[in-house]
PDB file of C-alpha atoms in Angstrom:
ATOM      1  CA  UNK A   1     186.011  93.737 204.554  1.00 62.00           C
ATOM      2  CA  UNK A   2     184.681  93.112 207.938  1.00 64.00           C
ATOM      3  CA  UNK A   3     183.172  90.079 207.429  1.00 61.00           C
ATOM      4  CA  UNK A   4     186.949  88.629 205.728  1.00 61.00           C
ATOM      5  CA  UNK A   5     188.202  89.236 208.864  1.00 63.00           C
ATOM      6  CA  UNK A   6     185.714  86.406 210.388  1.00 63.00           C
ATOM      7  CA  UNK A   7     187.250  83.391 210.416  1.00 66.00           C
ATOM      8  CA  UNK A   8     184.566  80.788 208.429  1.00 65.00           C
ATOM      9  CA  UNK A   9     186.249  78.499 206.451  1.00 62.00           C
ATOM     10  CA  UNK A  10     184.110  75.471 207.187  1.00 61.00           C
ATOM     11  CA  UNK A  11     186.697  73.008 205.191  1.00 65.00           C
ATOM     12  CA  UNK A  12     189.687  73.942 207.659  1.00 66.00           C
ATOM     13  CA  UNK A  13     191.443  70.950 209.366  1.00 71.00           C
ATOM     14  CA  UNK A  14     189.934  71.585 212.738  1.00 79.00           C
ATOM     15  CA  UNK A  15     191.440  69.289 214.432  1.00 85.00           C
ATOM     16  CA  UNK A  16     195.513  70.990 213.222  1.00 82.00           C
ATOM     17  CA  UNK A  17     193.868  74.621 214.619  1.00 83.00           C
ATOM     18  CA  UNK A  18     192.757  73.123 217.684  1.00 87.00           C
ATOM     19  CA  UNK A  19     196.411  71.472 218.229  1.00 90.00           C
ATOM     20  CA  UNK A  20     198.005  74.485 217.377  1.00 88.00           C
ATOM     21  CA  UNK A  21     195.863  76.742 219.924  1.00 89.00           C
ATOM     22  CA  UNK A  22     196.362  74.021 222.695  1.00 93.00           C
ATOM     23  CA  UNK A  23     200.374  74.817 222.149  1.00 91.00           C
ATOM     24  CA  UNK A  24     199.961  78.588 221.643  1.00 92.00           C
ATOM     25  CA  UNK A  25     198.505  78.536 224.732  1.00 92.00           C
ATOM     26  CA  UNK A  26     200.830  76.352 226.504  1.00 93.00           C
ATOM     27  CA  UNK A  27     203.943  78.278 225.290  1.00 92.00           C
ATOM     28  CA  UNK A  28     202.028  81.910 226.254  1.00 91.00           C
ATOM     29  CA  UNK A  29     201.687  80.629 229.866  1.00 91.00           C
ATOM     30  CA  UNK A  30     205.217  79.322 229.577  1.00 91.00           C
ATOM     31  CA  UNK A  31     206.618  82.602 228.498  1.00 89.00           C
ATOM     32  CA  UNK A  32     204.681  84.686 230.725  1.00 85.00           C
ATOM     33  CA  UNK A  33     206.144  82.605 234.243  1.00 84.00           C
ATOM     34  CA  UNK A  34     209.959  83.303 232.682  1.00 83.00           C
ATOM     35  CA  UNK A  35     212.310  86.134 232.058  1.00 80.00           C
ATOM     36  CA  UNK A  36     214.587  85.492 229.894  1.00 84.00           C
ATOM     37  CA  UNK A  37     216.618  88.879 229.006  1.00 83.00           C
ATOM     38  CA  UNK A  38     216.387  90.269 225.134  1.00 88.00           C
ATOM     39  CA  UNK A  39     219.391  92.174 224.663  1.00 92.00           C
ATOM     40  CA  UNK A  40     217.956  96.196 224.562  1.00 94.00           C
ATOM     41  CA  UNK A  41     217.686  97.781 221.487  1.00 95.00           C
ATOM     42  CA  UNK A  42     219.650 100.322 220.491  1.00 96.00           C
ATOM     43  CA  UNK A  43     219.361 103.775 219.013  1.00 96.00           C
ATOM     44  CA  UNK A  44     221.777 102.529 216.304  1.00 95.00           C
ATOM     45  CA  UNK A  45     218.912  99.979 215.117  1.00 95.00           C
ATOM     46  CA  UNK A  46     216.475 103.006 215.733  1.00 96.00           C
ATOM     47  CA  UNK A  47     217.926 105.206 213.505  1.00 95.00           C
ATOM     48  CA  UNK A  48     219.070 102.140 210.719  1.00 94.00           C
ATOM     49  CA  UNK A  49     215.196 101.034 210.541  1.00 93.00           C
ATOM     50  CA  UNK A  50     214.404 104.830 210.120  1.00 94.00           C
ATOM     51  CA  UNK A  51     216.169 105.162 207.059  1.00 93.00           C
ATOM     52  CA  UNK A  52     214.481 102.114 205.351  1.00 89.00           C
ATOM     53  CA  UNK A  53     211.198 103.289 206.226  1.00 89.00           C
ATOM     54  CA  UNK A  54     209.753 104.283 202.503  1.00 87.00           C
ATOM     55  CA  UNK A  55     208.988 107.521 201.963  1.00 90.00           C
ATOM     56  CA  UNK A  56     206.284 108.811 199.495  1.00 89.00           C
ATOM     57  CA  UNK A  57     203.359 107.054 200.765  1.00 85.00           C
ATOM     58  CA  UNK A  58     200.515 107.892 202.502  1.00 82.00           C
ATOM     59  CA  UNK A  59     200.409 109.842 205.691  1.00 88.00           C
ATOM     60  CA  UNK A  60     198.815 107.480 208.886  1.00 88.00           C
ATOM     61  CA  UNK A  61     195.231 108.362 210.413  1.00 87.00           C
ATOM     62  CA  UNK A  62     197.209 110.491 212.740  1.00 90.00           C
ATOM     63  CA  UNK A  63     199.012 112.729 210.034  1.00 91.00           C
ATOM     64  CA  UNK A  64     202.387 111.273 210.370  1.00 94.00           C
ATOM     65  CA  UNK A  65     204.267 110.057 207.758  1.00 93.00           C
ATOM     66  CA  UNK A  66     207.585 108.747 207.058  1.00 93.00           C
ATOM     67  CA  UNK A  67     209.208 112.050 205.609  1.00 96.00           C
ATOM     68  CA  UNK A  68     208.366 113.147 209.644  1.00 95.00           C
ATOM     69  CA  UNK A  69     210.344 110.509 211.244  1.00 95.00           C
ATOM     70  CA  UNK A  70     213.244 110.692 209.236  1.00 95.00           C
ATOM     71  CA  UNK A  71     213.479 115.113 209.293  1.00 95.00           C
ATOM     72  CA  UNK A  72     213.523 114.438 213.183  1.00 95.00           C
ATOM     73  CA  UNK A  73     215.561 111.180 213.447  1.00 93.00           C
ATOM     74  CA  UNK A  74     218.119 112.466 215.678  1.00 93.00           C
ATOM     75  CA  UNK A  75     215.502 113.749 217.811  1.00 95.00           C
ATOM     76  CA  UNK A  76     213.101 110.902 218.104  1.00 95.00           C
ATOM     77  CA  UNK A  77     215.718 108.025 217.640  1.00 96.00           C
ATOM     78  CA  UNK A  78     216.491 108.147 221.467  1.00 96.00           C
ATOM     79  CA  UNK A  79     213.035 108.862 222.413  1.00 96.00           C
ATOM     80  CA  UNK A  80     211.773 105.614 220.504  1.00 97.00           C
ATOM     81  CA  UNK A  81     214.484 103.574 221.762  1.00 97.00           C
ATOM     82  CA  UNK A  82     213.219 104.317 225.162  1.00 97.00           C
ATOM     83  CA  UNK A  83     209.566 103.889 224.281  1.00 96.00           C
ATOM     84  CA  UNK A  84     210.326 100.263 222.243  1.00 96.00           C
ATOM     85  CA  UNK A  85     212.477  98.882 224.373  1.00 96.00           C
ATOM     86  CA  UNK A  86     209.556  99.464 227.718  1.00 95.00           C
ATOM     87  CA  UNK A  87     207.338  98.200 225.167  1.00 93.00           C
ATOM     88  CA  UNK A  88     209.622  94.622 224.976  1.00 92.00           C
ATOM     89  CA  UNK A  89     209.847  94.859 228.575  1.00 90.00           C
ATOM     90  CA  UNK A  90     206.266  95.407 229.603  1.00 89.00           C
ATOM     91  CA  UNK A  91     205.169  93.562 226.537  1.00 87.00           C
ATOM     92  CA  UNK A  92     202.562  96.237 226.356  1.00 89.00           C
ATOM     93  CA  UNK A  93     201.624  97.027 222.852  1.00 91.00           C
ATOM     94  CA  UNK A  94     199.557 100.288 223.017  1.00 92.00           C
ATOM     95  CA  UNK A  95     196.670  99.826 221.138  1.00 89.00           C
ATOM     96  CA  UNK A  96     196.438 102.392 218.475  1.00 89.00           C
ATOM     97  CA  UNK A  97     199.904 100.467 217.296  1.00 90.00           C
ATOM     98  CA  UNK A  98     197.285  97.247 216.035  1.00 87.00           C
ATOM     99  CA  UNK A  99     194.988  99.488 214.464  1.00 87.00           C
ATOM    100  CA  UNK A 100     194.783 100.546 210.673  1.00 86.00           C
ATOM    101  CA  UNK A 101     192.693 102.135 208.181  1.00 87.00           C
ATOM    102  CA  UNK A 102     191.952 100.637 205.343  1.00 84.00           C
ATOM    103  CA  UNK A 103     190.940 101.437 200.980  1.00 84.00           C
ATOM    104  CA  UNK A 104     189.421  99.190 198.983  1.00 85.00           C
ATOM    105  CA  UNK A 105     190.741  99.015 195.751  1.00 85.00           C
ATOM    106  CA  UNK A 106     189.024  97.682 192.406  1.00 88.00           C
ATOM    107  CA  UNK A 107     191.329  94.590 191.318  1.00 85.00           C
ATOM    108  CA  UNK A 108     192.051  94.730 187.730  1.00 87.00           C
ATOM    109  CA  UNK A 109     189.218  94.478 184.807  1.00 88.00           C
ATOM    110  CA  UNK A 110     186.744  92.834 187.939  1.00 90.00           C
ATOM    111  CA  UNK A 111     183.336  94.696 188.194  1.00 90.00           C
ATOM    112  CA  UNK A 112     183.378  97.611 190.340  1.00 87.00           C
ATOM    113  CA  UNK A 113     179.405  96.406 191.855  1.00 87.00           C
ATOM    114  CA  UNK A 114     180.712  93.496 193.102  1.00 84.00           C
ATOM    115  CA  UNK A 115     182.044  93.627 196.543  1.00 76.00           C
ATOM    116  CA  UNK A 116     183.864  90.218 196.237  1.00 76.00           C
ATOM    117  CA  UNK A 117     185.847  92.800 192.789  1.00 83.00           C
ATOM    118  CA  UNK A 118     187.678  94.816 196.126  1.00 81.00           C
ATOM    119  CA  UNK A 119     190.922  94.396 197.660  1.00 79.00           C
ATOM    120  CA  UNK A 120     191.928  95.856 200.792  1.00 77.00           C
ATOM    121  CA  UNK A 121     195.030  97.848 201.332  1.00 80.00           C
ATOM    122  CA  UNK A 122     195.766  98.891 204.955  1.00 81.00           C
ATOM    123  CA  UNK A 123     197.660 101.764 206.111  1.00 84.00           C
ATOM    124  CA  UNK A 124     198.819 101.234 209.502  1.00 86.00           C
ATOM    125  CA  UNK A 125     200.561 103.427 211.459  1.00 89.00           C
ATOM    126  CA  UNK A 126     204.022 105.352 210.669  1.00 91.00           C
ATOM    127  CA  UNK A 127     205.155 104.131 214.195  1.00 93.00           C
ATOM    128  CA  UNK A 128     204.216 100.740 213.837  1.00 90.00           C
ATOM    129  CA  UNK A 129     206.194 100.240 210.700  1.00 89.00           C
ATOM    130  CA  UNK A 130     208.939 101.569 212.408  1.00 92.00           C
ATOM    131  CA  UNK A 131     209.002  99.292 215.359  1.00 93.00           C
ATOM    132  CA  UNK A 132     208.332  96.712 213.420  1.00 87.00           C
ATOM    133  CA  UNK A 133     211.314  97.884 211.071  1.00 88.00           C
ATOM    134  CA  UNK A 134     213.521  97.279 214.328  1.00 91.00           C
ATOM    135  CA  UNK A 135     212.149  94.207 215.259  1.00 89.00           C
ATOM    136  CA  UNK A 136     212.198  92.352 212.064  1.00 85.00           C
ATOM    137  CA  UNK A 137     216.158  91.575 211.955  1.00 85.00           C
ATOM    138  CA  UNK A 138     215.988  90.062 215.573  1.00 86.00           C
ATOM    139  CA  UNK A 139     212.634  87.968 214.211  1.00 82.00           C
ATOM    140  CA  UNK A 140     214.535  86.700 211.200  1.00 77.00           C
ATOM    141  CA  UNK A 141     217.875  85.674 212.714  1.00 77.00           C
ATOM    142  CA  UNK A 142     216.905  82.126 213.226  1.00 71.00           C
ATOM    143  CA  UNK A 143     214.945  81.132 210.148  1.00 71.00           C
ATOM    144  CA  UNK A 144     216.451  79.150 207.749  1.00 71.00           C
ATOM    145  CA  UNK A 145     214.791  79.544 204.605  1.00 72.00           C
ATOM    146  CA  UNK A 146     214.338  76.895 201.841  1.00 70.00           C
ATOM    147  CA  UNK A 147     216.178  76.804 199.145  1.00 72.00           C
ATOM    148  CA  UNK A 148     212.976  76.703 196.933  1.00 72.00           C
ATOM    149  CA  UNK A 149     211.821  80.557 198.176  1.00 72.00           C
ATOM    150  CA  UNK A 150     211.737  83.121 195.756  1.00 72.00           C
ATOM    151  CA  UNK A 151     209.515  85.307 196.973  1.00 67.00           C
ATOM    152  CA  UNK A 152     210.264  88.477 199.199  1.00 67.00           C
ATOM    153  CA  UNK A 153     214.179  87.437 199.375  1.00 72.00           C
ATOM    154  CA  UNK A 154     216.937  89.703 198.696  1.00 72.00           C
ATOM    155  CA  UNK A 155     218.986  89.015 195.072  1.00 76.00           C
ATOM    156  CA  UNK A 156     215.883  86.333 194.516  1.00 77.00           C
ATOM    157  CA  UNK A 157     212.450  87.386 191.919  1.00 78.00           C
ATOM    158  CA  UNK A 158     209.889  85.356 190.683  1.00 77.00           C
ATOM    159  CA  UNK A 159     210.984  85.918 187.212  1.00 84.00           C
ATOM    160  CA  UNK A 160     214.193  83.246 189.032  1.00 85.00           C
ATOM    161  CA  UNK A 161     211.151  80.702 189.485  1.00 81.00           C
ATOM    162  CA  UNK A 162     209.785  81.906 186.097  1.00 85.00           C
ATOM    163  CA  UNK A 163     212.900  80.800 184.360  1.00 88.00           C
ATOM    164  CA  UNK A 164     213.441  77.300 186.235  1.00 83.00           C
ATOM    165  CA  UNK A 165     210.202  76.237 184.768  1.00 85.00           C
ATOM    166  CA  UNK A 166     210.864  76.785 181.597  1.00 88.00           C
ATOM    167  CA  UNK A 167     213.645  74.890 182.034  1.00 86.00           C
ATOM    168  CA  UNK A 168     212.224  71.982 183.485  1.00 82.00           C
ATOM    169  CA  UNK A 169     210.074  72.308 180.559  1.00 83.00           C
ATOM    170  CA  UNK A 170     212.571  71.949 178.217  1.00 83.00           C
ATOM    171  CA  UNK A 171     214.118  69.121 179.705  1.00 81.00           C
ATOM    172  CA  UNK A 172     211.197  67.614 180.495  1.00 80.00           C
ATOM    173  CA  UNK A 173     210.243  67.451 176.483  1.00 79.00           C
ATOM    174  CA  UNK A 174     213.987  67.682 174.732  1.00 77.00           C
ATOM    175  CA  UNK A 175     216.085  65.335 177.369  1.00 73.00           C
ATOM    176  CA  UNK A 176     214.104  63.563 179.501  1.00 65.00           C
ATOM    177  CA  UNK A 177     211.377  62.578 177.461  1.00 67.00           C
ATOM    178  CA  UNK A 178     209.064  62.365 180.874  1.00 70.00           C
ATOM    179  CA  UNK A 179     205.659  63.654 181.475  1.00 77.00           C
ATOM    180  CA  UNK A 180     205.843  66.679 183.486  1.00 79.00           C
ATOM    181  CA  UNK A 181     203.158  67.553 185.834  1.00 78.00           C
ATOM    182  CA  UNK A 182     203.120  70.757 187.407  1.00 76.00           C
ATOM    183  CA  UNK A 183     200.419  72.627 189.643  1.00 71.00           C
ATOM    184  CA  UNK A 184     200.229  76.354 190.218  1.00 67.00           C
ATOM    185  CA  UNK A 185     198.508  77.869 193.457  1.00 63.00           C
ATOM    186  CA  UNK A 186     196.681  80.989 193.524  1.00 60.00           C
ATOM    187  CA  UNK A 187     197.804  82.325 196.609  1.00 59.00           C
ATOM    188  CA  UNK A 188     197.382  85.593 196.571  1.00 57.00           C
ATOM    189  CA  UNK A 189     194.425  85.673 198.471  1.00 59.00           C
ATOM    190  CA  UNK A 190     195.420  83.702 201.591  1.00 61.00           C
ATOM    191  CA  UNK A 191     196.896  86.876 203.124  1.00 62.00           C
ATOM    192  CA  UNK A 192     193.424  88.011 204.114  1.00 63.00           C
ATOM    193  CA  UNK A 193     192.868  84.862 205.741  1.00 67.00           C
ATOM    194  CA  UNK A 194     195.836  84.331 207.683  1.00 71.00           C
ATOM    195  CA  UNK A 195     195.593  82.455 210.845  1.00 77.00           C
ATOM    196  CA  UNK A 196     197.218  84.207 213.690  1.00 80.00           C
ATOM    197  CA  UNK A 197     196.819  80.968 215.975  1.00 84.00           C
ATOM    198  CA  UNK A 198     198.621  78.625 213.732  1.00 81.00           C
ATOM    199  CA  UNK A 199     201.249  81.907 213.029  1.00 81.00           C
ATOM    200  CA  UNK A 200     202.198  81.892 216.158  1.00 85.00           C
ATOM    201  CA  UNK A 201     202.729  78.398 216.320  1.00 85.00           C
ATOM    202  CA  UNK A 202     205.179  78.134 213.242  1.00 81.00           C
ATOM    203  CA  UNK A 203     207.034  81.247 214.639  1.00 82.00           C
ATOM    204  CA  UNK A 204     207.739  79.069 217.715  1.00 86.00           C
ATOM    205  CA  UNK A 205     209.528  76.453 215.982  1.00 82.00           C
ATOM    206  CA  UNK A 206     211.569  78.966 213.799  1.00 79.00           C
ATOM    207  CA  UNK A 207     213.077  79.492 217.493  1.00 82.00           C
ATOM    208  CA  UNK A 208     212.491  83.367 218.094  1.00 84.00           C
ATOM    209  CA  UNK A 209     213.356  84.985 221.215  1.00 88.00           C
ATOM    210  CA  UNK A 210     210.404  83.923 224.166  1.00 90.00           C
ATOM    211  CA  UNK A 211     209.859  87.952 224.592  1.00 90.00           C
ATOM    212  CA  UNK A 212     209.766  88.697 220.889  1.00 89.00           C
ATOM    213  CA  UNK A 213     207.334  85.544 220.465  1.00 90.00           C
ATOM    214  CA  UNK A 214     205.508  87.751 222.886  1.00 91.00           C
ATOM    215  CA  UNK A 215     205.069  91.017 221.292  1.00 90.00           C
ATOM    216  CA  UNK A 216     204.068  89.140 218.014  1.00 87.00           C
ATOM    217  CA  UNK A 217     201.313  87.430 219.933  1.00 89.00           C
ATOM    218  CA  UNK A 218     199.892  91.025 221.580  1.00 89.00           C
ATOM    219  CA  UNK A 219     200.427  92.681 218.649  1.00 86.00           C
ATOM    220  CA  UNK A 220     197.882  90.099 217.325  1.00 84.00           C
ATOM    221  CA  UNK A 221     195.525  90.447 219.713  1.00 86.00           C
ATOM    222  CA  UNK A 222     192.739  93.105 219.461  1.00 86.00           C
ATOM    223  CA  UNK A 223     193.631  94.003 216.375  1.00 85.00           C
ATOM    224  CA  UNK A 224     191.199  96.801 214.460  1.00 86.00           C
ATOM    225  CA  UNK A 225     190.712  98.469 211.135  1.00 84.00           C
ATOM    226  CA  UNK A 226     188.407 101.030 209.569  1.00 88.00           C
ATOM    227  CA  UNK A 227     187.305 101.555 206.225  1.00 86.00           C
ATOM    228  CA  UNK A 228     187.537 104.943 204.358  1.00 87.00           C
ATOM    229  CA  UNK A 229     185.454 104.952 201.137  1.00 85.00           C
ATOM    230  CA  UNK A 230     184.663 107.960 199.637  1.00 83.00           C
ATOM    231  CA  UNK A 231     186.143 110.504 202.329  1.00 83.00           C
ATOM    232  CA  UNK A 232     183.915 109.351 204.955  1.00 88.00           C
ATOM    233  CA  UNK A 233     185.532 106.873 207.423  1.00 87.00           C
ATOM    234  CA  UNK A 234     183.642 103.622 208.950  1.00 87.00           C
ATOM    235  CA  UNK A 235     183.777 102.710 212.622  1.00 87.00           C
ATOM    236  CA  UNK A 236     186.478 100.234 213.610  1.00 87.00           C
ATOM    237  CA  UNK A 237     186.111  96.291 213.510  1.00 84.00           C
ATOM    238  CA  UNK A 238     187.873  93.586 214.827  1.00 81.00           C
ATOM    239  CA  UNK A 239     190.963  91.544 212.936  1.00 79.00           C
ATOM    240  CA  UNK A 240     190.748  87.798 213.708  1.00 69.00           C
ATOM    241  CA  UNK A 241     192.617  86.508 210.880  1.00 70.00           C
ATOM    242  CA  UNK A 242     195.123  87.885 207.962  1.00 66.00           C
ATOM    243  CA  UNK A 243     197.486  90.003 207.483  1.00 59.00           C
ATOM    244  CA  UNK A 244     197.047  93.738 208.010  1.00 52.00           C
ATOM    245  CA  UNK A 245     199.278  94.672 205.026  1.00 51.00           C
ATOM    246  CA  UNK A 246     202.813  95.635 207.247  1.00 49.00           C
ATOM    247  CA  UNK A 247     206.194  95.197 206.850  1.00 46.00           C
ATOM    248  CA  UNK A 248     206.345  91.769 208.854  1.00 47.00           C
ATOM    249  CA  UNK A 249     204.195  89.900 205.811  1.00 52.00           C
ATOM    250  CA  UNK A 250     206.759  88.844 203.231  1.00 44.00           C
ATOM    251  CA  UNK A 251     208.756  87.255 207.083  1.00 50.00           C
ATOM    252  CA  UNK A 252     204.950  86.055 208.701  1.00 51.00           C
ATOM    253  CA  UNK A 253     202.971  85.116 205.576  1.00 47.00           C
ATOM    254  CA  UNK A 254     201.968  81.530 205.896  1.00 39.00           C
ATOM    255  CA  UNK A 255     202.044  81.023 202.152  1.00 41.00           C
ATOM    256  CA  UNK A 256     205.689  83.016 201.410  1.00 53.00           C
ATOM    257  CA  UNK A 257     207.862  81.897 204.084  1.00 67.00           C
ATOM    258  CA  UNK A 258     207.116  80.424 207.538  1.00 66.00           C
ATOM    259  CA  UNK A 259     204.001  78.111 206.664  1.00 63.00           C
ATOM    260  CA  UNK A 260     205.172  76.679 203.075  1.00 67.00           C
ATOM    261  CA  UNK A 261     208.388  76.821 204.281  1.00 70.00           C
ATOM    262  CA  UNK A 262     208.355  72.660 205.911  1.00 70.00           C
ATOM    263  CA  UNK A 263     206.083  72.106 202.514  1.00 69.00           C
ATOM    264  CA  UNK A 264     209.177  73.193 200.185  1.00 70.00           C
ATOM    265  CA  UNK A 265     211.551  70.987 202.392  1.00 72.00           C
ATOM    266  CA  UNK A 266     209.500  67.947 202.133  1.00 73.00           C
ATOM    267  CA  UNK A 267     209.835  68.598 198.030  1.00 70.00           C
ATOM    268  CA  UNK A 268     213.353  68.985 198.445  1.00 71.00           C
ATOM    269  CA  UNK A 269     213.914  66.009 200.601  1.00 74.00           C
ATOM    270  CA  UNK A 270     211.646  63.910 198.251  1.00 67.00           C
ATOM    271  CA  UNK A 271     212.543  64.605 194.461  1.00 63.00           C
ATOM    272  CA  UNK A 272     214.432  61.578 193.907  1.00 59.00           C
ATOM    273  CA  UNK A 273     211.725  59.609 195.110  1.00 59.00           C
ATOM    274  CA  UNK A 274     209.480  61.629 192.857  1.00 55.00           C
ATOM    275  CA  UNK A 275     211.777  62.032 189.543  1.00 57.00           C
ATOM    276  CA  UNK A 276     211.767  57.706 190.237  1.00 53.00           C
ATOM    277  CA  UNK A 277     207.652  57.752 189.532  1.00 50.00           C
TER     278      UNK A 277
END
């Protein structure tokens, strides 16, 4: 687990992550000499993302879990508005907020000897979630999602996807009479190898808010985990690349929304070109 969190991929286009870190860094020192004002959040928004917080899962390395928060919600809805919205201001993300522990778990029918046969599944913390429950309807207000997502999206499944091709089959062999070519990419994987650096560079030109841009890119930075295997509990290691399994990965995934995102437009744009060939 440590060692996916190295970044190693020696058939990366260097020369697109370089480019990408040259304008992370130029927007970051942008950013950080202006002050544009984020309107505060509220203990409305507090109390809304409290009540979509899932309950039933596992209690946090601290021993908080989400049946806590929402027992106490009219309690600790003012006191996290107050703490979140110093947070934005300051953009000061405490660091036990990046950190997470994490389980491997045996994917199906692989061999249990083989470490390359684990998955990791993170818990992060209860309060994390929470503010990053709040957060995510401010992140999302400006993307504009192709038409050709299915997954994570609201009244959308991929048994949608499923059915439109079979249909293309269908009229590919009963109507059309053309060859259909199709190709299907295993992506499931790409979440542990996420690159924050190019991340933050496609959040950019969805055209978030400067500060929220901001507490993304900290809440990035230093990132930890440990691994608990068998009740004992490892020491902490460093995150430099994929996701660490919360709430913002169905919005920050590369591969279901921000980064394929300009891939599916280009299809879109181009299938009259392509249904010509």
């Amino acid at each position: 687990m440590e060692d996916l969190s190295v970044p190693k991929d020696n058939n990366y286009d260097n020369t697109f992550l370089e480019l990408s870190t040259v304008r992370t860094n130029a927007i970051d020192l942008i950013y950080d000499n202006i002050n544009i004002d984020l309107e505060p959040l509220s203990e409305t928004e507090i109390i809304e993302a409290i009540g979509k917080l899932n309950t039933g899962k596992a209690t946090d390395e601290f021993g908080i879990s989400t049946e806590h928060l929402k027992t106490a919600r009219s309690i600790l809805s003012p006191i996290f508005t107050s703490i979140f919205n110093q947070i934005i201001a300051t953009k000061q993300i405490p660091l036990f907020f990046k950190t997470g522990i994490t389980n491997p778990v045996l994917k199906k029918l692989k061999d249990p000897t083989l470490v390359e046969s684990y998955r990791g599944i993170t818990v992060t913390p209860t309060i994390t979630k929470l503010f990053e429950y709040v957060l995510l309807p401010r992140l999302t207000k400006n993307f504009i999602q192709a038409d050709m997502q299915f997954g994570f999206t609201e009244g959308l499944s991929m048994l949608i996807a499923a059915f439109l091709v079979t249909e293309c089959k269908s009229e590919s062999k009963h109507v059309t009479i053309k060859p259909l070519y199709m190709i299907a990419v295993d992506s499931q994987t790409a979440f542990d190898v996420v690159s924050h650096i190019i991340l933050l560079d496609k959040l950019y030109e969805c055209g978030i808010h400067p500060k929220l841009w901001s507490i993304v890119k900290y809440l990035y930075t230093d990132m930890s985990s440990k691994i608990k295997w068998k009740g004992e509990i490892s020491d902490k290691f460093p995150i430099q690349q994929g996701e660490c399994d919360n709430i913002w990965s169905p919005f920050l995934s590369p591969i279901l929304k921000v980064y394929i995102n300009n891939v599916l437009n280009a299809v879109s744009s181009n299938k009259n070109k392509w249904n010509q060939t």
